[in-house]
Amino acid sequence: MELLVFVCALSLVYFLFMIWKWVDAERDGVCYILDYQCHKPTDDRMLDTETCGEIIKRSKNLGLHEYKFLLKAIVSSGIGEQTYAPRIMLSGEQDKPTLLDGILEMDEVFEDSIGKLLCRSGITPMEIDVLVINVAMLSTVPSLAARIINRYKMRDDIKVFNLTAMGCSASVISIDIVRNLFKTYRNLFALVVTSESLGPNWYSGNQRSMILPNCLFRSGGCAILLTNKRAMKHRAMFKLKCLVRTHHGARDESYNCCMQKEDDQGNLGIYLGKTLPKAATRALVHNLREIAPKILPARELLRFMVMLIVQKMRRSSSNIKSTGGTKAAVNFKTCVDHFCIHTGGKAVIDGIGMSLNLSEYDLEPVRMTLHRFGNTSASSLWYVLGYMEAKKRLKRGDYVLMLSLGAGFKCNSCLWEVMKDLRDGNVWKDCIDGYPPESLANPFMEKYSWINQEHDASTFKFPDQ
Amino acid sequence: MPPSSPNFSSSVKLKYVKLGYQYLVNHILTLTLIPIMAAVLIEVLRMGPLEILNLWRSLNFDLVQILCCSFLIIFVATVYFKSKPRTIFLVDYACFKPPNTCRVPFATFMEHSRLILKDKPKSVEFQMRILERSGLGEETCLPPAIHYIPPTPTMEAARGEAELVIFSAMDSLLEKTGLKPKDIDILIVNCSLFSPTPSLSAMVINKYKLRSNIKSFNLSGMGCSAGLISVDLARDLLQVHPNSNAVIVSTEIITPNYYQGNERAMLLPNCLFRMGGAAILLSNRTSERRRAKYRLVHVVRTHKGADDKAFRCVFEEEDKEGNVGISLQKDLMAIAGEALKSNITTIGPLVLPASEQLLFLLTLIGRKIFNPKWKPYIPDFKQAFEHFCIHAGGRAVIDELQKNLQLSAEHVEASRMTLHRFGNTSSSSLWYELSYIESKARMRRGDRVWQIAFGSGFKCNSAVWKCNRTIKSPSDGPWADCIDRYPVYIPEVVKL
């Protein structure tokens, strides 16, 4: 009789424990991406070598030295012929941007990405419960978020957040807000819109450290629809597994390496310091160190710990400084199938590829995105994701790691699980067959290499064609 | 529309009837329970102690039943306690006190105005008329860069103002609460019109060397109600992260946004907006329970952006000459009233006592079924709150809200005096008003405070706080040196 009572009690405890785990999981909530739509500007905004040259010629403040510097920067940038620029750059008015230009630039992005997204997903604007916008360099009254609410006539009890100035890593921060809201409230639809405002932020001076953003940043944007309704599981594309944010603002050299300020002539621009690569690497390493225990399988963690101990023992026993031999490195490929890296520039991609030991196959989506769309700031991650999708690389059960770096200095990363085989091309539909191309070199070198032969800055003048 | 006031004697009788009705409805549960408890007590006394003992002995439990019951009770209790939303405490807050050197008395403002707009005397006169009727005093402050003639709004000057305001407020907060910078888990900075790269939140992280896994957010463009939006975000984050501290910095940086043209609708903000900022510490740690000043009860947000007129009524744009400024439309008050009504509809059922809600429901039913000519019943919010903090957006806003909510002069005193002493400091004005009420030693334990703010978009956000402990008049703070002079009488028009 005693045994029966005991067994009953035990099974009851187990049963209650299972219910408890289920309640806890329910409480934690899920975060699904239902759909996303990147922005593809119209073809009349394409920036090829010709147009690029025209814009540079038009700048009154640039001289021979700056041209040489720009040539070197653009040739090695990895950016191709089909990237998009804001209208104001093409019309020649880039030195006198108005607030209205900036707002209209954003309107185009919103119209295209949000319009297509809502149309395809069948969700009406009235069903959106959370709206998060991040556009780093444009801050208007009323906010861009309010502008979207007005355009699409959303509900009046919507939770809206307008983030600015958070740099190229802001889209992961927006996902962080949405994830936290999903844990507190049930059955929500969230719309995250990420973009960058380039028109009003053109630098019209000639400081080398501030001229680079002019060449590297391009127009782009993305709208992402998320939900935590478990019923939508069959329609979800991705599920969020993990998100880690690292902020190195406490270090002065990380904070000061990327700053918006005025140069000596009073022109406003973004200053990129020489300590930028080091600050970026440090932030990235710290972030990876934090996310590794959360995502790596136990086997890989164990292997890494064993190797570390062996290396320490070897070093202490032989008493030699470790000149040769490979350092114990974590192999992220054991848990991550695809890497979505922010297209900060060729140097950034090379650097990250080396530290994570990634092959050319892994880096192909990032390089191709940089080539086709340029550095679209916070939305670049989603273009890279679109490439992977268009190349049919994303299969159910795969894991995608998104890594982004931003001013401050921040490194944010998140891990997504692919919920079903993805086949849609998004913005890459019409050009995916041409990728990867034979060569990534842009014709800038052929066209303008004669500049390198010029030496006298005072008598230099562009030959009229 | 306010209800018509009957004559004196019948109004006294009406007052007692109303009081009796309120007491009856608000305590209905207790009043119904009393007869039931009395009946049980009589029955128990009638049965006598011996019979009760027999009753107890006749109950027959065995081990399994006891085990099941106790597990069930423990399980249900744990689930209940775990699923309750965490209590959010406002531990303390600090407001920025501008230095005297930044003061802009009327004479200085008008002199500047005449020099800058020297070929536009009509605009100067317009500004003078606004200033006369604004309700501002002589001690409001503008940042140093704006004191130059003409003003020099460079990015460096704007950063300087941001550092002055934010760091002063943060230093004051850290000193008051004894908080270590390494203990801050969440940082939210809201500043509508200035967002440099890296963000103001990165600037704070850099100055105070905050942790690298801090969750920081930089909200902007959300207007004068952004402070409450930050509180809402902090609350949602604190629900998910246990044992955390959240610091909110609310400010408005004026330097880059001083309008330098002469369009009238855009000159208005120049006359009203002034320098100010506040830093607030929120926490969900149970150890703060004793020390905290307030407990957050509700935050309600209403966004009227879907309506085109509401969207356009506060709009930043360029005038014909290319100067950027914020234009305020003439229908601002009407739209504010509409937004307030929406907000009240949501917050009313959450905070009003049952008596008011019943009256409202009855009049609503009556109007729909019996006679549409019955006047709509405006619930008496004085029943639900002891203190009101209305965003000091301008004299007209405070007047309008006082009329709509039927508040007395004492209720809106905090708002009017803040407008007089500090001007419209945008999102931080609510905190100056709260500080005023505390400085006047009016805040008692259990008092409920309603903070209402309007913002561009058009938004109306409100927050309800409950006072956790009786607060003694603080010895520091923005009102410390001048609270004895207040309240002052603010005339309709100050002759300049």
PDB file of N, CA, C and O in Angstrom, chain A residues 98-99 139-143 150 153 156 159-160 162-165 177 180-181 183 185 245-247 249-250 252 255 258 260 262 286, chain B residues 155 159 192-193 195-199 203 206 209 212 216-221 232 236-237 240-241 301-303 305-306 308 311 316 318:
ATOM      1  N   THR A  98      17.647  69.623 -48.051  1.00  0.00           N
ATOM      2  CA  THR A  98      16.584  70.167 -47.207  1.00  0.00           C
ATOM      3  C   THR A  98      15.966  69.034 -46.404  1.00  0.00           C
ATOM      4  O   THR A  98      16.130  67.859 -46.724  1.00  0.00           O
ATOM      5  N   LEU A  99      15.249  69.426 -45.367  1.00  0.00           N
ATOM      6  CA  LEU A  99      14.591  68.438 -44.512  1.00  0.00           C
ATOM      7  C   LEU A  99      13.587  67.639 -45.329  1.00  0.00           C
ATOM      8  O   LEU A  99      13.461  66.419 -45.192  1.00  0.00           O
ATOM      9  N   SER A 139      16.106  62.744 -37.696  1.00  0.00           N
ATOM     10  CA  SER A 139      15.216  62.807 -36.555  1.00  0.00           C
ATOM     11  C   SER A 139      14.252  63.949 -36.798  1.00  0.00           C
ATOM     12  O   SER A 139      14.653  65.098 -36.846  1.00  0.00           O
ATOM     13  N   THR A 140      12.990  63.632 -37.017  1.00  0.00           N
ATOM     14  CA  THR A 140      12.025  64.673 -37.393  1.00  0.00           C
ATOM     15  C   THR A 140      10.924  64.765 -36.345  1.00  0.00           C
ATOM     16  O   THR A 140      10.757  63.885 -35.519  1.00  0.00           O
ATOM     17  N   VAL A 141      10.194  65.866 -36.412  1.00  0.00           N
ATOM     18  CA  VAL A 141       9.029  66.022 -35.559  1.00  0.00           C
ATOM     19  C   VAL A 141       7.838  66.186 -36.462  1.00  0.00           C
ATOM     20  O   VAL A 141       7.825  67.107 -37.268  1.00  0.00           O
ATOM     21  N   PRO A 142       6.788  65.399 -36.439  1.00  0.00           N
ATOM     22  CA  PRO A 142       6.639  64.175 -35.678  1.00  0.00           C
ATOM     23  C   PRO A 142       7.568  63.081 -36.191  1.00  0.00           C
ATOM     24  O   PRO A 142       8.068  63.182 -37.302  1.00  0.00           O
ATOM     25  N   SER A 143       7.783  62.069 -35.419  1.00  0.00           N
ATOM     26  CA  SER A 143       8.783  61.069 -35.773  1.00  0.00           C
ATOM     27  C   SER A 143       8.385  60.335 -37.042  1.00  0.00           C
ATOM     28  O   SER A 143       7.225  60.340 -37.451  1.00  0.00           O
ATOM     29  N   ASN A 150       0.463  57.527 -39.740  1.00  0.00           N
ATOM     30  CA  ASN A 150      -0.451  58.385 -40.464  1.00  0.00           C
ATOM     31  C   ASN A 150      -0.707  57.855 -41.862  1.00  0.00           C
ATOM     32  O   ASN A 150      -1.838  57.816 -42.333  1.00  0.00           O
ATOM     33  N   LYS A 153      -2.662  54.469 -41.454  1.00  0.00           N
ATOM     34  CA  LYS A 153      -3.847  54.543 -40.592  1.00  0.00           C
ATOM     35  C   LYS A 153      -3.862  53.385 -39.594  1.00  0.00           C
ATOM     36  O   LYS A 153      -4.724  52.506 -39.625  1.00  0.00           O
ATOM     37  N   ASP A 156      -4.902  53.423 -32.585  1.00  0.00           N
ATOM     38  CA  ASP A 156      -4.396  54.451 -31.669  1.00  0.00           C
ATOM     39  C   ASP A 156      -3.783  53.888 -30.399  1.00  0.00           C
ATOM     40  O   ASP A 156      -3.182  54.637 -29.633  1.00  0.00           O
ATOM     41  N   LYS A 159       1.880  50.377 -29.868  1.00  0.00           N
ATOM     42  CA  LYS A 159       3.110  50.683 -29.130  1.00  0.00           C
ATOM     43  C   LYS A 159       4.171  51.038 -30.150  1.00  0.00           C
ATOM     44  O   LYS A 159       4.590  50.198 -30.927  1.00  0.00           O
ATOM     45  N   VAL A 160       4.589  52.273 -30.136  1.00  0.00           N
ATOM     46  CA  VAL A 160       5.500  52.702 -31.179  1.00  0.00           C
ATOM     47  C   VAL A 160       6.797  53.228 -30.565  1.00  0.00           C
ATOM     48  O   VAL A 160       6.792  53.883 -29.536  1.00  0.00           O
ATOM     49  N   ASN A 162      10.649  54.992 -31.758  1.00  0.00           N
ATOM     50  CA  ASN A 162      11.433  55.548 -32.849  1.00  0.00           C
ATOM     51  C   ASN A 162      12.882  55.652 -32.388  1.00  0.00           C
ATOM     52  O   ASN A 162      13.225  56.519 -31.602  1.00  0.00           O
ATOM     53  N   LEU A 163      13.745  54.735 -32.845  1.00  0.00           N
ATOM     54  CA  LEU A 163      15.133  54.747 -32.412  1.00  0.00           C
ATOM     55  C   LEU A 163      15.961  55.521 -33.408  1.00  0.00           C
ATOM     56  O   LEU A 163      15.780  55.390 -34.614  1.00  0.00           O
ATOM     57  N   THR A 164      16.893  56.314 -32.921  1.00  0.00           N
ATOM     58  CA  THR A 164      17.803  56.975 -33.853  1.00  0.00           C
ATOM     59  C   THR A 164      19.215  56.896 -33.305  1.00  0.00           C
ATOM     60  O   THR A 164      19.428  56.610 -32.135  1.00  0.00           O
ATOM     61  N   ALA A 165      20.155  57.215 -34.175  1.00  0.00           N
ATOM     62  CA  ALA A 165      21.565  57.374 -33.818  1.00  0.00           C
ATOM     63  C   ALA A 165      22.188  56.112 -33.274  1.00  0.00           C
ATOM     64  O   ALA A 165      23.216  56.173 -32.632  1.00  0.00           O
ATOM     65  N   ILE A 177      13.955  44.998 -28.780  1.00  0.00           N
ATOM     66  CA  ILE A 177      12.752  45.601 -28.188  1.00  0.00           C
ATOM     67  C   ILE A 177      11.546  44.703 -28.437  1.00  0.00           C
ATOM     68  O   ILE A 177      10.761  44.397 -27.527  1.00  0.00           O
ATOM     69  N   ASN A 180      11.507  41.570 -26.295  1.00  0.00           N
ATOM     70  CA  ASN A 180      11.122  41.813 -24.905  1.00  0.00           C
ATOM     71  C   ASN A 180       9.627  42.059 -24.770  1.00  0.00           C
ATOM     72  O   ASN A 180       8.993  41.592 -23.830  1.00  0.00           O
ATOM     73  N   LEU A 181       9.043  42.770 -25.736  1.00  0.00           N
ATOM     74  CA  LEU A 181       7.601  43.000 -25.681  1.00  0.00           C
ATOM     75  C   LEU A 181       6.846  41.700 -25.870  1.00  0.00           C
ATOM     76  O   LEU A 181       5.800  41.474 -25.246  1.00  0.00           O
ATOM     77  N   LYS A 183       7.624  38.909 -24.789  1.00  0.00           N
ATOM     78  CA  LYS A 183       7.613  38.085 -23.582  1.00  0.00           C
ATOM     79  C   LYS A 183       6.547  38.569 -22.607  1.00  0.00           C
ATOM     80  O   LYS A 183       6.089  37.819 -21.759  1.00  0.00           O
ATOM     81  N   TYR A 185       3.602  40.491 -23.515  1.00  0.00           N
ATOM     82  CA  TYR A 185       2.241  40.522 -24.036  1.00  0.00           C
ATOM     83  C   TYR A 185       2.024  39.355 -24.979  1.00  0.00           C
ATOM     84  O   TYR A 185       2.944  38.877 -25.621  1.00  0.00           O
ATOM     85  N   ARG A 245      23.811  41.556 -26.987  1.00  0.00           N
ATOM     86  CA  ARG A 245      24.268  42.902 -27.314  1.00  0.00           C
ATOM     87  C   ARG A 245      25.485  43.243 -26.481  1.00  0.00           C
ATOM     88  O   ARG A 245      25.521  42.981 -25.286  1.00  0.00           O
ATOM     89  N   THR A 246      26.483  43.836 -27.134  1.00  0.00           N
ATOM     90  CA  THR A 246      27.695  44.258 -26.423  1.00  0.00           C
ATOM     91  C   THR A 246      27.943  45.725 -26.725  1.00  0.00           C
ATOM     92  O   THR A 246      27.917  46.130 -27.884  1.00  0.00           O
ATOM     93  N   HIS A 247      28.182  46.503 -25.678  1.00  0.00           N
ATOM     94  CA  HIS A 247      28.389  47.939 -25.855  1.00  0.00           C
ATOM     95  C   HIS A 247      29.724  48.321 -25.257  1.00  0.00           C
ATOM     96  O   HIS A 247      29.928  48.170 -24.063  1.00  0.00           O
ATOM     97  N   GLY A 249      30.978  51.415 -25.184  1.00  0.00           N
ATOM     98  CA  GLY A 249      31.044  52.862 -25.051  1.00  0.00           C
ATOM     99  C   GLY A 249      31.859  53.327 -23.871  1.00  0.00           C
ATOM    100  O   GLY A 249      32.340  54.459 -23.840  1.00  0.00           O
ATOM    101  N   ALA A 250      32.038  52.438 -22.884  1.00  0.00           N
ATOM    102  CA  ALA A 250      32.795  52.847 -21.706  1.00  0.00           C
ATOM    103  C   ALA A 250      34.257  53.119 -22.045  1.00  0.00           C
ATOM    104  O   ALA A 250      34.923  53.890 -21.358  1.00  0.00           O
ATOM    105  N   ASP A 252      37.068  54.917 -24.007  1.00  0.00           N
ATOM    106  CA  ASP A 252      37.126  56.168 -24.754  1.00  0.00           C
ATOM    107  C   ASP A 252      37.504  55.956 -26.202  1.00  0.00           C
ATOM    108  O   ASP A 252      36.956  56.602 -27.097  1.00  0.00           O
ATOM    109  N   TYR A 255      34.531  54.712 -28.121  1.00  0.00           N
ATOM    110  CA  TYR A 255      33.484  55.710 -28.254  1.00  0.00           C
ATOM    111  C   TYR A 255      33.872  56.771 -29.274  1.00  0.00           C
ATOM    112  O   TYR A 255      33.051  57.235 -30.062  1.00  0.00           O
ATOM    113  N   CYS A 258      34.144  56.653 -33.978  1.00  0.00           N
ATOM    114  CA  CYS A 258      33.179  56.934 -35.033  1.00  0.00           C
ATOM    115  C   CYS A 258      32.241  58.004 -34.506  1.00  0.00           C
ATOM    116  O   CYS A 258      31.372  57.724 -33.700  1.00  0.00           O
ATOM    117  N   GLN A 260      30.041  61.851 -35.117  1.00  0.00           N
ATOM    118  CA  GLN A 260      29.527  62.857 -36.013  1.00  0.00           C
ATOM    119  C   GLN A 260      29.955  64.214 -35.486  1.00  0.00           C
ATOM    120  O   GLN A 260      29.630  64.583 -34.373  1.00  0.00           O
ATOM    121  N   GLU A 262      31.751  68.421 -36.612  1.00  0.00           N
ATOM    122  CA  GLU A 262      32.054  69.393 -37.652  1.00  0.00           C
ATOM    123  C   GLU A 262      33.560  69.455 -37.869  1.00  0.00           C
ATOM    124  O   GLU A 262      34.332  69.344 -36.932  1.00  0.00           O
ATOM    125  N   HIS A 286      34.428  40.204 -27.986  1.00  0.00           N
ATOM    126  CA  HIS A 286      33.676  40.167 -26.737  1.00  0.00           C
ATOM    127  C   HIS A 286      32.284  39.603 -26.952  1.00  0.00           C
ATOM    128  O   HIS A 286      31.788  38.770 -26.186  1.00  0.00           O
TER     129      HIS A 286
ATOM    130  N   MET B 155      27.218  71.749 -33.994  1.00  0.00           N
ATOM    131  CA  MET B 155      27.040  70.444 -33.360  1.00  0.00           C
ATOM    132  C   MET B 155      27.814  70.382 -32.056  1.00  0.00           C
ATOM    133  O   MET B 155      27.372  69.759 -31.081  1.00  0.00           O
ATOM    134  N   ARG B 159      26.305  69.440 -28.508  1.00  0.00           N
ATOM    135  CA  ARG B 159      26.849  68.376 -27.657  1.00  0.00           C
ATOM    136  C   ARG B 159      27.167  68.929 -26.278  1.00  0.00           C
ATOM    137  O   ARG B 159      26.956  68.263 -25.270  1.00  0.00           O
ATOM    138  N   SER B 192      14.025  64.639 -28.289  1.00  0.00           N
ATOM    139  CA  SER B 192      13.323  64.661 -29.572  1.00  0.00           C
ATOM    140  C   SER B 192      14.140  65.117 -30.753  1.00  0.00           C
ATOM    141  O   SER B 192      14.109  64.503 -31.804  1.00  0.00           O
ATOM    142  N   LEU B 193      14.839  66.238 -30.603  1.00  0.00           N
ATOM    143  CA  LEU B 193      15.306  66.888 -31.821  1.00  0.00           C
ATOM    144  C   LEU B 193      16.808  66.862 -32.027  1.00  0.00           C
ATOM    145  O   LEU B 193      17.306  67.514 -32.909  1.00  0.00           O
ATOM    146  N   SER B 195      19.926  64.090 -32.353  1.00  0.00           N
ATOM    147  CA  SER B 195      20.428  62.729 -32.231  1.00  0.00           C
ATOM    148  C   SER B 195      21.742  62.604 -32.984  1.00  0.00           C
ATOM    149  O   SER B 195      21.764  62.252 -34.156  1.00  0.00           O
ATOM    150  N   PRO B 196      22.851  62.901 -32.294  1.00  0.00           N
ATOM    151  CA  PRO B 196      24.146  62.775 -32.941  1.00  0.00           C
ATOM    152  C   PRO B 196      24.558  61.310 -32.996  1.00  0.00           C
ATOM    153  O   PRO B 196      24.001  60.490 -32.268  1.00  0.00           O
ATOM    154  N   THR B 197      25.495  61.007 -33.869  1.00  0.00           N
ATOM    155  CA  THR B 197      26.077  59.669 -33.897  1.00  0.00           C
ATOM    156  C   THR B 197      27.438  59.776 -33.258  1.00  0.00           C
ATOM    157  O   THR B 197      28.236  60.597 -33.692  1.00  0.00           O
ATOM    158  N   PRO B 198      27.853  58.970 -32.299  1.00  0.00           N
ATOM    159  CA  PRO B 198      27.065  57.965 -31.595  1.00  0.00           C
ATOM    160  C   PRO B 198      25.980  58.590 -30.722  1.00  0.00           C
ATOM    161  O   PRO B 198      26.073  59.746 -30.361  1.00  0.00           O
ATOM    162  N   SER B 199      24.993  57.809 -30.351  1.00  0.00           N
ATOM    163  CA  SER B 199      23.798  58.362 -29.723  1.00  0.00           C
ATOM    164  C   SER B 199      24.098  58.949 -28.348  1.00  0.00           C
ATOM    165  O   SER B 199      25.148  58.714 -27.760  1.00  0.00           O
ATOM    166  N   MET B 203      26.822  58.280 -25.288  1.00  0.00           N
ATOM    167  CA  MET B 203      27.560  59.329 -24.582  1.00  0.00           C
ATOM    168  C   MET B 203      27.491  59.091 -23.072  1.00  0.00           C
ATOM    169  O   MET B 203      28.487  59.238 -22.360  1.00  0.00           O
ATOM    170  N   ASN B 206      29.623  56.171 -22.139  1.00  0.00           N
ATOM    171  CA  ASN B 206      31.040  56.510 -22.167  1.00  0.00           C
ATOM    172  C   ASN B 206      31.443  57.296 -20.934  1.00  0.00           C
ATOM    173  O   ASN B 206      32.469  57.039 -20.325  1.00  0.00           O
ATOM    174  N   LYS B 209      31.088  54.998 -17.753  1.00  0.00           N
ATOM    175  CA  LYS B 209      31.716  53.673 -17.871  1.00  0.00           C
ATOM    176  C   LYS B 209      30.736  52.577 -17.482  1.00  0.00           C
ATOM    177  O   LYS B 209      30.987  51.771 -16.584  1.00  0.00           O
ATOM    178  N   SER B 212      29.248  46.540 -20.354  1.00  0.00           N
ATOM    179  CA  SER B 212      29.152  46.286 -21.791  1.00  0.00           C
ATOM    180  C   SER B 212      27.902  45.510 -22.173  1.00  0.00           C
ATOM    181  O   SER B 212      27.528  45.475 -23.332  1.00  0.00           O
ATOM    182  N   SER B 216      20.704  49.398 -23.985  1.00  0.00           N
ATOM    183  CA  SER B 216      20.508  50.834 -24.136  1.00  0.00           C
ATOM    184  C   SER B 216      19.619  51.122 -25.330  1.00  0.00           C
ATOM    185  O   SER B 216      19.640  50.411 -26.324  1.00  0.00           O
ATOM    186  N   PHE B 217      18.809  52.159 -25.192  1.00  0.00           N
ATOM    187  CA  PHE B 217      17.917  52.553 -26.271  1.00  0.00           C
ATOM    188  C   PHE B 217      17.901  54.067 -26.371  1.00  0.00           C
ATOM    189  O   PHE B 217      17.913  54.759 -25.361  1.00  0.00           O
ATOM    190  N   ASN B 218      17.863  54.569 -27.580  1.00  0.00           N
ATOM    191  CA  ASN B 218      17.855  56.002 -27.789  1.00  0.00           C
ATOM    192  C   ASN B 218      16.613  56.374 -28.597  1.00  0.00           C
ATOM    193  O   ASN B 218      16.556  56.141 -29.786  1.00  0.00           O
ATOM    194  N   LEU B 219      15.607  56.919 -27.923  1.00  0.00           N
ATOM    195  CA  LEU B 219      14.374  57.276 -28.613  1.00  0.00           C
ATOM    196  C   LEU B 219      14.444  58.727 -29.021  1.00  0.00           C
ATOM    197  O   LEU B 219      14.937  59.567 -28.278  1.00  0.00           O
ATOM    198  N   SER B 220      13.919  59.039 -30.180  1.00  0.00           N
ATOM    199  CA  SER B 220      13.892  60.452 -30.534  1.00  0.00           C
ATOM    200  C   SER B 220      12.715  60.760 -31.412  1.00  0.00           C
ATOM    201  O   SER B 220      12.085  59.869 -31.964  1.00  0.00           O
ATOM    202  N   GLY B 221      12.432  62.020 -31.556  1.00  0.00           N
ATOM    203  CA  GLY B 221      11.345  62.474 -32.404  1.00  0.00           C
ATOM    204  C   GLY B 221       9.982  62.236 -31.801  1.00  0.00           C
ATOM    205  O   GLY B 221       8.978  62.447 -32.465  1.00  0.00           O
ATOM    206  N   ASP B 232       7.205  53.533 -20.280  1.00  0.00           N
ATOM    207  CA  ASP B 232       6.500  52.352 -20.784  1.00  0.00           C
ATOM    208  C   ASP B 232       7.486  51.283 -21.237  1.00  0.00           C
ATOM    209  O   ASP B 232       7.358  50.105 -20.892  1.00  0.00           O
ATOM    210  N   ASP B 236       8.135  47.503 -19.620  1.00  0.00           N
ATOM    211  CA  ASP B 236       8.085  46.237 -20.357  1.00  0.00           C
ATOM    212  C   ASP B 236       9.385  45.476 -20.225  1.00  0.00           C
ATOM    213  O   ASP B 236       9.396  44.252 -20.088  1.00  0.00           O
ATOM    214  N   LEU B 237      10.510  46.189 -20.252  1.00  0.00           N
ATOM    215  CA  LEU B 237      11.791  45.513 -20.113  1.00  0.00           C
ATOM    216  C   LEU B 237      11.977  44.960 -18.712  1.00  0.00           C
ATOM    217  O   LEU B 237      12.496  43.862 -18.529  1.00  0.00           O
ATOM    218  N   VAL B 240      10.587  41.607 -17.988  1.00  0.00           N
ATOM    219  CA  VAL B 240      11.269  40.446 -18.534  1.00  0.00           C
ATOM    220  C   VAL B 240      12.581  40.170 -17.808  1.00  0.00           C
ATOM    221  O   VAL B 240      13.029  39.029 -17.736  1.00  0.00           O
ATOM    222  N   HIS B 241      13.211  41.220 -17.271  1.00  0.00           N
ATOM    223  CA  HIS B 241      14.499  41.048 -16.613  1.00  0.00           C
ATOM    224  C   HIS B 241      14.342  41.250 -15.118  1.00  0.00           C
ATOM    225  O   HIS B 241      14.106  42.361 -14.665  1.00  0.00           O
ATOM    226  N   ARG B 301      -1.029  54.623 -23.440  1.00  0.00           N
ATOM    227  CA  ARG B 301      -0.571  55.410 -24.580  1.00  0.00           C
ATOM    228  C   ARG B 301      -1.648  55.471 -25.643  1.00  0.00           C
ATOM    229  O   ARG B 301      -2.265  54.462 -25.964  1.00  0.00           O
ATOM    230  N   THR B 302      -1.853  56.666 -26.173  1.00  0.00           N
ATOM    231  CA  THR B 302      -2.833  56.858 -27.247  1.00  0.00           C
ATOM    232  C   THR B 302      -2.162  57.606 -28.381  1.00  0.00           C
ATOM    233  O   THR B 302      -1.526  58.628 -28.153  1.00  0.00           O
ATOM    234  N   HIS B 303      -2.317  57.068 -29.593  1.00  0.00           N
ATOM    235  CA  HIS B 303      -1.663  57.686 -30.759  1.00  0.00           C
ATOM    236  C   HIS B 303      -2.710  58.043 -31.795  1.00  0.00           C
ATOM    237  O   HIS B 303      -3.391  57.176 -32.307  1.00  0.00           O
ATOM    238  N   GLY B 305      -2.137  59.347 -34.725  1.00  0.00           N
ATOM    239  CA  GLY B 305      -1.480  59.642 -35.998  1.00  0.00           C
ATOM    240  C   GLY B 305      -2.295  59.297 -37.217  1.00  0.00           C
ATOM    241  O   GLY B 305      -2.060  59.813 -38.301  1.00  0.00           O
ATOM    242  N   ALA B 306      -3.238  58.374 -37.065  1.00  0.00           N
ATOM    243  CA  ALA B 306      -4.012  57.954 -38.232  1.00  0.00           C
ATOM    244  C   ALA B 306      -4.846  59.103 -38.791  1.00  0.00           C
ATOM    245  O   ALA B 306      -5.165  59.130 -39.980  1.00  0.00           O
ATOM    246  N   ASP B 308      -5.243  62.693 -40.241  1.00  0.00           N
ATOM    247  CA  ASP B 308      -4.318  63.610 -40.909  1.00  0.00           C
ATOM    248  C   ASP B 308      -4.154  64.929 -40.187  1.00  0.00           C
ATOM    249  O   ASP B 308      -3.052  65.461 -40.089  1.00  0.00           O
ATOM    250  N   PHE B 311      -1.958  64.538 -37.245  1.00  0.00           N
ATOM    251  CA  PHE B 311      -0.574  64.321 -37.636  1.00  0.00           C
ATOM    252  C   PHE B 311       0.123  65.616 -37.980  1.00  0.00           C
ATOM    253  O   PHE B 311       1.291  65.837 -37.700  1.00  0.00           O
ATOM    254  N   GLU B 316       7.590  69.610 -38.093  1.00  0.00           N
ATOM    255  CA  GLU B 316       8.876  70.254 -38.341  1.00  0.00           C
ATOM    256  C   GLU B 316       9.060  70.363 -39.849  1.00  0.00           C
ATOM    257  O   GLU B 316       8.994  69.373 -40.563  1.00  0.00           O
ATOM    258  N   GLU B 318      10.596  73.158 -43.324  1.00  0.00           N
ATOM    259  CA  GLU B 318      11.373  74.347 -43.694  1.00  0.00           C
ATOM    260  C   GLU B 318      10.427  75.441 -44.142  1.00  0.00           C
ATOM    261  O   GLU B 318       9.442  75.181 -44.804  1.00  0.00           O
TER     262      GLU B 318
END
